CSV table of C-alpha atoms in Angstrom, one decimal:
chain,number,residue,atom,x,y,z
A,1,UNK,CA,16.1,-21.3,-15.7
A,2,UNK,CA,18.2,-22.0,-13.3
A,3,UNK,CA,21.7,-20.6,-14.4
A,4,UNK,CA,22.9,-18.0,-17.3
A,5,UNK,CA,25.9,-17.2,-19.2
A,6,UNK,CA,26.1,-14.4,-21.8
A,7,UNK,CA,27.7,-11.5,-23.1
A,8,UNK,CA,26.1,-8.3,-24.1
A,9,UNK,CA,27.4,-6.7,-27.0
A,10,UNK,CA,27.3,-2.5,-27.5
A,11,UNK,CA,28.4,-0.7,-30.6
A,12,UNK,CA,30.0,2.4,-29.9
A,13,UNK,CA,29.5,5.6,-31.9
A,14,UNK,CA,31.9,6.8,-34.6
A,15,UNK,CA,30.9,10.5,-34.0
A,16,UNK,CA,34.0,13.1,-33.5
A,17,UNK,CA,32.5,13.7,-29.9
A,18,UNK,CA,32.8,9.6,-29.5
A,19,UNK,CA,36.3,9.6,-31.4
A,20,UNK,CA,37.6,12.1,-29.1
A,21,UNK,CA,36.3,10.3,-25.5
A,22,UNK,CA,38.2,7.6,-27.0
A,23,UNK,CA,41.5,9.3,-27.2
A,24,UNK,CA,41.0,11.2,-24.2
A,25,UNK,CA,40.7,7.9,-21.8
A,26,UNK,CA,42.0,5.8,-24.2
A,27,UNK,CA,40.0,3.5,-24.5
A,28,UNK,CA,39.3,3.1,-28.7
A,29,UNK,CA,37.0,0.2,-29.1
A,30,UNK,CA,34.4,-0.6,-31.8
A,31,UNK,CA,32.3,-2.5,-29.1
A,32,UNK,CA,31.6,-2.5,-25.7
A,33,UNK,CA,31.4,-5.9,-24.3
A,34,UNK,CA,29.9,-7.2,-20.6
A,35,UNK,CA,29.4,-11.1,-19.5
A,36,UNK,CA,27.1,-11.7,-17.1
A,37,UNK,CA,27.3,-15.1,-15.2
A,38,UNK,CA,24.2,-15.8,-13.4
A,39,UNK,CA,21.9,-18.1,-11.6
A,40,UNK,CA,18.8,-18.4,-10.3
A,41,UNK,CA,18.3,-22.2,-9.0
A,42,UNK,CA,14.2,-21.9,-8.9
A,43,UNK,CA,12.9,-24.0,-11.0
A,44,UNK,CA,12.0,-26.7,-8.7
A,45,UNK,CA,10.8,-24.1,-5.7
A,46,UNK,CA,7.2,-23.0,-5.0
A,47,UNK,CA,7.1,-19.0,-4.8
A,48,UNK,CA,5.6,-16.0,-5.1
A,49,UNK,CA,7.7,-13.1,-5.0
A,50,UNK,CA,11.5,-12.8,-5.9
A,51,UNK,CA,14.0,-9.5,-6.0
A,52,UNK,CA,16.6,-8.5,-8.5
A,53,UNK,CA,18.7,-6.1,-6.2
A,54,UNK,CA,21.9,-3.6,-7.3
A,55,UNK,CA,23.4,-0.5,-7.6
A,56,UNK,CA,23.0,1.0,-11.0
A,57,UNK,CA,24.6,-0.1,-13.9
A,58,UNK,CA,25.3,-3.6,-12.6
A,59,UNK,CA,22.5,-5.8,-15.1
A,60,UNK,CA,19.8,-5.4,-13.0
A,61,UNK,CA,16.9,-5.4,-15.4
A,62,UNK,CA,19.0,-7.1,-18.1
A,63,UNK,CA,18.8,-10.0,-15.8
A,64,UNK,CA,16.2,-9.7,-15.1
A,65,UNK,CA,14.9,-9.8,-19.1
A,66,UNK,CA,17.7,-12.5,-20.5
A,67,UNK,CA,16.4,-14.5,-16.4
A,68,UNK,CA,12.5,-14.5,-17.0
A,69,UNK,CA,12.1,-14.7,-21.2
A,70,UNK,CA,7.9,-15.6,-20.5
A,71,UNK,CA,7.5,-13.2,-18.4
A,72,UNK,CA,5.6,-9.8,-19.0
A,73,UNK,CA,8.1,-6.6,-18.4
A,74,UNK,CA,5.4,-4.3,-16.7
A,75,UNK,CA,7.0,-0.8,-19.2
A,76,UNK,CA,3.5,1.1,-17.9
A,77,UNK,CA,-0.3,2.1,-18.7
A,78,UNK,CA,-2.0,4.1,-20.6
A,79,UNK,CA,-4.1,6.0,-18.5
A,80,UNK,CA,-6.4,8.2,-19.5
A,81,UNK,CA,-9.8,7.8,-17.8
A,82,UNK,CA,-11.2,11.5,-16.0
A,83,UNK,CA,-11.1,9.0,-13.3
A,84,UNK,CA,-8.2,6.4,-13.4
A,85,UNK,CA,-10.3,3.2,-12.2
A,86,UNK,CA,-12.4,3.6,-15.7
A,87,UNK,CA,-8.6,2.4,-16.9
A,88,UNK,CA,-8.9,-0.7,-16.3
A,89,UNK,CA,-10.6,-3.8,-17.7
A,90,UNK,CA,-14.0,-3.2,-18.3
A,91,UNK,CA,-13.8,-7.1,-17.5
A,92,UNK,CA,-13.4,-6.3,-14.3
A,93,UNK,CA,-16.3,-5.5,-11.4
A,94,UNK,CA,-16.1,-1.6,-10.3
A,95,UNK,CA,-16.3,-4.3,-6.8
A,96,UNK,CA,-12.5,-6.2,-8.5
A,97,UNK,CA,-11.4,-3.2,-9.0
A,98,UNK,CA,-11.9,-1.3,-5.2
A,99,UNK,CA,-10.9,-4.8,-3.2
A,100,UNK,CA,-7.0,-4.8,-5.6
A,101,UNK,CA,-6.5,-1.3,-4.7
A,102,UNK,CA,-7.8,-2.0,-0.5
A,103,UNK,CA,-5.6,-4.7,-0.6
A,104,UNK,CA,-3.0,-3.1,-2.4
A,105,UNK,CA,-2.7,-0.5,0.8
A,106,UNK,CA,-4.9,2.0,-1.5
A,107,UNK,CA,-8.1,2.3,0.1
A,108,UNK,CA,-9.4,6.1,-0.9
A,109,UNK,CA,-12.5,6.4,-2.2
A,110,UNK,CA,-12.8,10.1,-2.9
A,111,UNK,CA,-8.5,9.2,-5.0
A,112,UNK,CA,-10.1,6.4,-6.6
A,113,UNK,CA,-12.2,8.8,-8.6
A,114,UNK,CA,-9.2,11.2,-9.3
A,115,UNK,CA,-7.1,10.7,-12.7
A,116,UNK,CA,-3.9,8.8,-13.0
A,117,UNK,CA,-1.9,12.0,-13.1
A,118,UNK,CA,-2.9,14.0,-10.1
A,119,UNK,CA,-2.3,11.3,-7.9
A,120,UNK,CA,1.4,10.5,-5.9
A,121,UNK,CA,3.6,8.7,-6.8
A,122,UNK,CA,3.3,6.1,-3.9
A,123,UNK,CA,-0.6,6.1,-5.7
A,124,UNK,CA,0.2,6.0,-9.4
A,125,UNK,CA,2.5,2.3,-8.3
A,126,UNK,CA,0.0,1.2,-6.3
A,127,UNK,CA,-2.5,1.6,-8.9
A,128,UNK,CA,-0.4,0.5,-11.2
A,129,UNK,CA,0.4,-3.0,-9.5
A,130,UNK,CA,-3.1,-3.2,-8.8
A,131,UNK,CA,-3.7,-3.1,-12.2
A,132,UNK,CA,-1.1,-5.7,-12.8
A,133,UNK,CA,-2.6,-8.4,-10.5
A,134,UNK,CA,-5.7,-8.4,-11.8
A,135,UNK,CA,-5.3,-7.7,-15.8
A,136,UNK,CA,-1.7,-9.8,-16.3
A,137,UNK,CA,-2.0,-13.1,-17.5
A,138,UNK,CA,1.6,-14.4,-17.1
A,139,UNK,CA,4.1,-13.5,-14.5
A,140,UNK,CA,5.3,-10.0,-14.3
A,141,UNK,CA,8.5,-8.0,-13.7
A,142,UNK,CA,8.4,-4.6,-12.2
A,143,UNK,CA,10.9,-2.3,-12.5
A,144,UNK,CA,12.2,0.6,-11.0
A,145,UNK,CA,10.1,-0.9,-7.7
A,146,UNK,CA,9.5,1.9,-5.6
A,147,UNK,CA,12.4,3.8,-6.9
A,148,UNK,CA,10.0,7.3,-7.5
A,149,UNK,CA,8.8,7.3,-4.0
A,150,UNK,CA,9.2,8.2,-0.5
A,151,UNK,CA,11.5,5.9,1.0
A,152,UNK,CA,9.3,5.6,4.2
A,153,UNK,CA,6.1,4.8,1.7
A,154,UNK,CA,8.3,2.6,-0.1
A,155,UNK,CA,8.7,0.6,2.9
A,156,UNK,CA,5.1,-0.1,4.0
A,157,UNK,CA,4.0,0.2,0.4
A,158,UNK,CA,6.1,-2.8,-0.3
A,159,UNK,CA,4.7,-4.3,2.7
A,160,UNK,CA,0.4,-4.5,1.9
A,161,UNK,CA,1.7,-5.0,-1.6
A,162,UNK,CA,3.2,-8.6,-1.2
A,163,UNK,CA,0.6,-9.4,1.2
A,164,UNK,CA,-1.9,-8.9,-1.6
A,165,UNK,CA,0.1,-10.7,-4.2
A,166,UNK,CA,0.6,-13.8,-2.2
A,167,UNK,CA,-3.2,-14.1,-1.6
A,168,UNK,CA,-3.2,-13.6,-5.6
A,169,UNK,CA,-1.2,-16.4,-5.6
A,170,UNK,CA,0.6,-14.1,-8.5
A,171,UNK,CA,4.6,-14.5,-9.7
A,172,UNK,CA,6.3,-11.0,-9.6
A,173,UNK,CA,9.7,-10.1,-9.7
A,174,UNK,CA,10.4,-6.3,-8.8
A,175,UNK,CA,13.5,-5.1,-9.4
A,176,UNK,CA,15.3,-2.2,-7.4
A,177,UNK,CA,18.6,-0.3,-6.4
A,178,UNK,CA,16.7,0.7,-3.1
A,179,UNK,CA,17.9,-2.2,-0.9
A,180,UNK,CA,15.9,-0.9,2.2
A,181,UNK,CA,12.4,-2.9,0.3
A,182,UNK,CA,13.4,-6.6,1.1
A,183,UNK,CA,12.5,-6.9,4.7
A,184,UNK,CA,9.6,-5.5,4.1
A,185,UNK,CA,8.7,-7.2,0.5
A,186,UNK,CA,9.5,-10.3,2.2
A,187,UNK,CA,10.6,-11.7,-1.1
A,188,UNK,CA,10.7,-15.4,-1.7
A,189,UNK,CA,14.2,-15.4,-3.1
A,190,UNK,CA,16.9,-12.6,-3.6
A,191,UNK,CA,19.5,-12.1,-6.8
A,192,UNK,CA,22.0,-9.1,-5.5
A,193,UNK,CA,23.4,-7.9,-8.9
A,194,UNK,CA,26.5,-6.3,-6.7
A,195,UNK,CA,28.2,-9.5,-6.3
A,196,UNK,CA,26.1,-12.1,-8.2
A,197,UNK,CA,25.1,-13.8,-5.3
A,198,UNK,CA,21.5,-15.9,-5.6
A,199,UNK,CA,19.7,-16.5,-1.5
A,200,UNK,CA,16.7,-17.8,-0.5
A,201,UNK,CA,15.1,-15.6,1.7
A,202,UNK,CA,12.6,-16.0,4.8
A,203,UNK,CA,12.3,-12.8,6.6
A,204,UNK,CA,9.7,-11.1,8.3
A,205,UNK,CA,8.7,-7.9,8.4
A,206,UNK,CA,10.0,-4.9,10.4
A,207,UNK,CA,7.9,-4.3,13.5
A,208,UNK,CA,6.4,-0.7,12.6
A,209,UNK,CA,6.8,1.4,15.7
A,210,UNK,CA,4.6,4.5,15.7
A,211,UNK,CA,3.8,6.8,18.9
A,212,UNK,CA,0.3,8.3,19.2
A,213,UNK,CA,-0.1,12.0,20.2
A,214,UNK,CA,-2.8,14.6,21.1
A,215,UNK,CA,-4.3,16.4,18.4
A,216,UNK,CA,-5.3,20.3,17.5
A,217,UNK,CA,-8.3,20.5,15.6
A,218,UNK,CA,-6.7,23.1,12.6
A,219,UNK,CA,-4.4,19.8,12.0
A,220,UNK,CA,-7.3,18.4,10.5
A,221,UNK,CA,-6.8,20.0,7.4
A,222,UNK,CA,-4.1,17.2,6.7
A,223,UNK,CA,-6.5,13.9,6.4
A,224,UNK,CA,-10.2,16.0,6.1
A,225,UNK,CA,-9.9,15.9,1.9
A,226,UNK,CA,-9.3,11.8,2.7
A,227,UNK,CA,-12.3,11.1,4.3
A,228,UNK,CA,-14.3,9.3,2.5
A,229,UNK,CA,-17.5,10.6,3.7
A,230,UNK,CA,-17.2,14.6,5.0
A,231,UNK,CA,-14.8,17.1,5.6
A,232,UNK,CA,-16.9,17.9,8.9
A,233,UNK,CA,-15.3,17.6,12.0
A,234,UNK,CA,-16.8,18.4,15.6
A,235,UNK,CA,-14.8,20.6,17.3
A,236,UNK,CA,-16.0,20.0,20.8
A,237,UNK,CA,-14.0,16.1,19.9
A,238,UNK,CA,-10.6,14.4,21.1
A,239,UNK,CA,-8.6,13.9,18.6
A,240,UNK,CA,-5.3,12.7,18.0
A,241,UNK,CA,-2.4,11.8,15.5
A,242,UNK,CA,-0.1,8.9,14.9
A,243,UNK,CA,3.1,9.0,14.0
A,244,UNK,CA,5.6,7.3,12.2
A,245,UNK,CA,9.1,8.4,11.9
A,246,UNK,CA,7.6,11.8,12.9
A,247,UNK,CA,5.3,11.7,10.3
A,248,UNK,CA,1.8,12.8,10.9
A,249,UNK,CA,0.0,9.2,9.1
A,250,UNK,CA,-3.4,9.1,10.8
A,251,UNK,CA,-5.9,10.1,12.6
A,252,UNK,CA,-8.7,9.4,15.0
A,253,UNK,CA,-11.2,11.3,16.9
A,254,UNK,CA,-13.6,10.9,19.5
A,255,UNK,CA,-17.1,12.4,20.5
A,256,UNK,CA,-19.1,11.3,23.6
A,257,UNK,CA,-22.6,9.6,22.3
A,258,UNK,CA,-25.9,10.8,23.6
A,259,UNK,CA,-27.7,6.6,24.3
A,260,UNK,CA,-30.9,7.2,25.7
A,261,UNK,CA,-29.6,4.6,28.5
A,262,UNK,CA,-25.8,3.8,28.0
A,263,UNK,CA,-24.7,7.0,29.8
A,264,UNK,CA,-20.6,6.2,29.6
A,265,UNK,CA,-20.5,5.7,25.7
A,266,UNK,CA,-18.1,7.3,22.9
A,267,UNK,CA,-17.8,7.0,19.9
A,268,UNK,CA,-15.1,6.9,16.9
A,269,UNK,CA,-15.9,10.0,14.9
A,270,UNK,CA,-13.2,10.4,12.5
A,271,UNK,CA,-10.6,7.5,11.9
A,272,UNK,CA,-8.3,8.5,8.5
A,273,UNK,CA,-5.4,7.2,7.3
A,274,UNK,CA,-3.1,9.3,4.6
A,275,UNK,CA,-3.2,6.9,1.1
A,276,UNK,CA,-0.1,6.8,1.5
A,277,UNK,CA,0.1,4.1,4.8
A,278,UNK,CA,-2.9,2.4,3.9
A,279,UNK,CA,-3.0,-1.6,4.0
A,280,UNK,CA,-0.2,-2.4,7.0
A,281,UNK,CA,-2.9,-2.2,9.6
A,282,UNK,CA,-1.5,1.4,11.2
A,283,UNK,CA,-5.1,3.1,11.2
A,284,UNK,CA,-6.5,-0.6,13.3
A,285,UNK,CA,-3.6,-1.1,15.9
A,286,UNK,CA,-4.0,2.8,16.3
A,287,UNK,CA,-8.2,2.9,16.6
A,288,UNK,CA,-7.8,-0.4,19.0
A,289,UNK,CA,-4.7,1.7,21.0
A,290,UNK,CA,-7.3,4.6,21.4
A,291,UNK,CA,-10.5,2.4,22.2
A,292,UNK,CA,-8.2,0.6,24.8
A,293,UNK,CA,-7.3,3.8,26.1
A,294,UNK,CA,-11.1,4.9,26.7
A,295,UNK,CA,-12.6,1.7,27.8
A,296,UNK,CA,-9.3,2.0,31.0
A,297,UNK,CA,-11.1,4.7,32.0
A,298,UNK,CA,-14.3,2.8,32.1
A,299,UNK,CA,-15.9,4.3,28.4
A,300,UNK,CA,-17.5,2.1,26.2
A,301,UNK,CA,-16.9,3.1,22.6
A,302,UNK,CA,-18.8,2.3,19.9
A,303,UNK,CA,-18.6,2.3,16.0
A,304,UNK,CA,-20.2,3.2,12.5
A,305,UNK,CA,-18.9,2.9,9.6
A,306,UNK,CA,-20.6,1.9,6.1
A,307,UNK,CA,-17.2,1.3,4.2
A,308,UNK,CA,-17.3,-2.2,3.0
A,309,UNK,CA,-13.1,-2.9,4.1
A,310,UNK,CA,-13.6,-1.1,7.1
A,311,UNK,CA,-17.1,-3.7,7.9
A,312,UNK,CA,-15.0,-6.8,6.4
A,313,UNK,CA,-11.8,-5.9,8.7
A,314,UNK,CA,-13.3,-5.0,12.1
A,315,UNK,CA,-15.5,-8.0,11.2
A,316,UNK,CA,-12.0,-10.0,11.5
A,317,UNK,CA,-11.0,-8.1,14.3
A,318,UNK,CA,-11.3,-9.8,17.4
A,319,UNK,CA,-11.6,-6.4,19.9
A,320,UNK,CA,-14.4,-5.6,18.3
A,321,UNK,CA,-18.2,-6.4,18.3
A,322,UNK,CA,-21.0,-6.0,16.2
A,323,UNK,CA,-23.6,-5.3,17.3
A,324,UNK,CA,-25.8,-4.1,14.4
A,325,UNK,CA,-25.7,-5.5,11.1
A,326,UNK,CA,-25.0,-3.6,7.8
A,327,UNK,CA,-28.7,-1.8,7.9
A,328,UNK,CA,-30.3,1.3,7.3
A,329,UNK,CA,-31.1,3.1,10.1
A,330,UNK,CA,-34.9,4.3,11.1
A,331,UNK,CA,-35.8,6.3,9.0
A,332,UNK,CA,-36.1,10.0,11.5
A,333,UNK,CA,-39.5,12.4,11.6
A,334,UNK,CA,-40.1,14.5,9.0
A,335,UNK,CA,-38.8,17.9,9.8
A,336,UNK,CA,-36.4,16.7,12.1
A,337,UNK,CA,-33.1,18.2,11.9
A,338,UNK,CA,-31.7,15.9,13.8
A,339,UNK,CA,-31.2,14.0,11.8
A,340,UNK,CA,-28.6,11.4,10.9
A,341,UNK,CA,-26.4,11.3,7.8
A,342,UNK,CA,-26.1,7.6,8.4
A,343,UNK,CA,-29.8,7.4,7.9
A,344,UNK,CA,-29.6,6.6,3.6
A,345,UNK,CA,-27.1,4.7,4.0
A,346,UNK,CA,-25.6,1.3,4.5
A,347,UNK,CA,-24.3,1.0,7.3
A,348,UNK,CA,-22.8,-1.1,10.6
A,349,UNK,CA,-22.3,-0.3,14.5
A,350,UNK,CA,-19.8,-2.2,16.4
A,351,UNK,CA,-18.2,-2.2,19.7
A,352,UNK,CA,-14.9,-2.1,21.6
A,353,UNK,CA,-14.4,-5.0,23.4
A,354,UNK,CA,-11.5,-5.2,23.7
A,355,UNK,CA,-8.2,-8.5,23.8
A,356,UNK,CA,-9.9,-11.8,24.5
A,357,UNK,CA,-8.5,-14.2,26.1
A,358,UNK,CA,-8.3,-18.0,26.2
């Protein structure tokens, strides 16, 4: 619907208290009316993401429901599973669910196993959107988008979410009172309810400014619960933290690798990005920066991982070369107390090669 003019009427109460207020403020009326004159000319435009934004009370939800009557207005899901992933449709495979969660920036296997109620607000928003994208049988509207999450998390989450929505070819209308997400959501169009103005957009996400500092062993406690395999950490590792706006968002540590031939080999010991900050490439950029700093000092950097999403991401990253395809390491000799836990898992190995030119 390109444009619409409509009136919303609300009958007022006739109670003693309501009548008292009417007399106090000289507003003796039986019906309160508000007229809307809305134009959202997108009928002949190819788009994926729209944003209806404005201050509280400007009619955002009313406009969204009237202008997009054929869309699904998301009003929340029932979450009752011991692990929230069990609440997704039975028609979906575990792979589809975990891939969707990862794509919207929620890539934390330990947290996938938790009930919905104990997740952070940022995780809840991403879980809801992953489920919506997978299960909704028509375009959808998400009211109060990012309203209950921290503003940095809202901006970074918007960036991760919009990528997956576009990749899936879905149509999505976000309704929000927060203007700070606009550049990060990169909507194809925006309707501002403050002045009832429509505009098409071609925005680019702002640059994410991050800093890296050395970390202390005790700071691992902030990150260990988010590591998908173990809470342990080698005290001898060199430790680093990535910060955005002064907040610790990612951890990377490096340890010497006792290679039988190569004497200058280091290895990524732990790499963790807190769930609220996943999906925007912070982890990859952080790890590349650390690996490059060691390469500049004359060291080689390796990495072993069993995370399918991590393997896929590294395969697409030109700064890392796969040195061993996903496989199980040779089983150690019986009684070998130094056996690696990786020997029982399907893992892949990579080496940092740096930026490729030409």
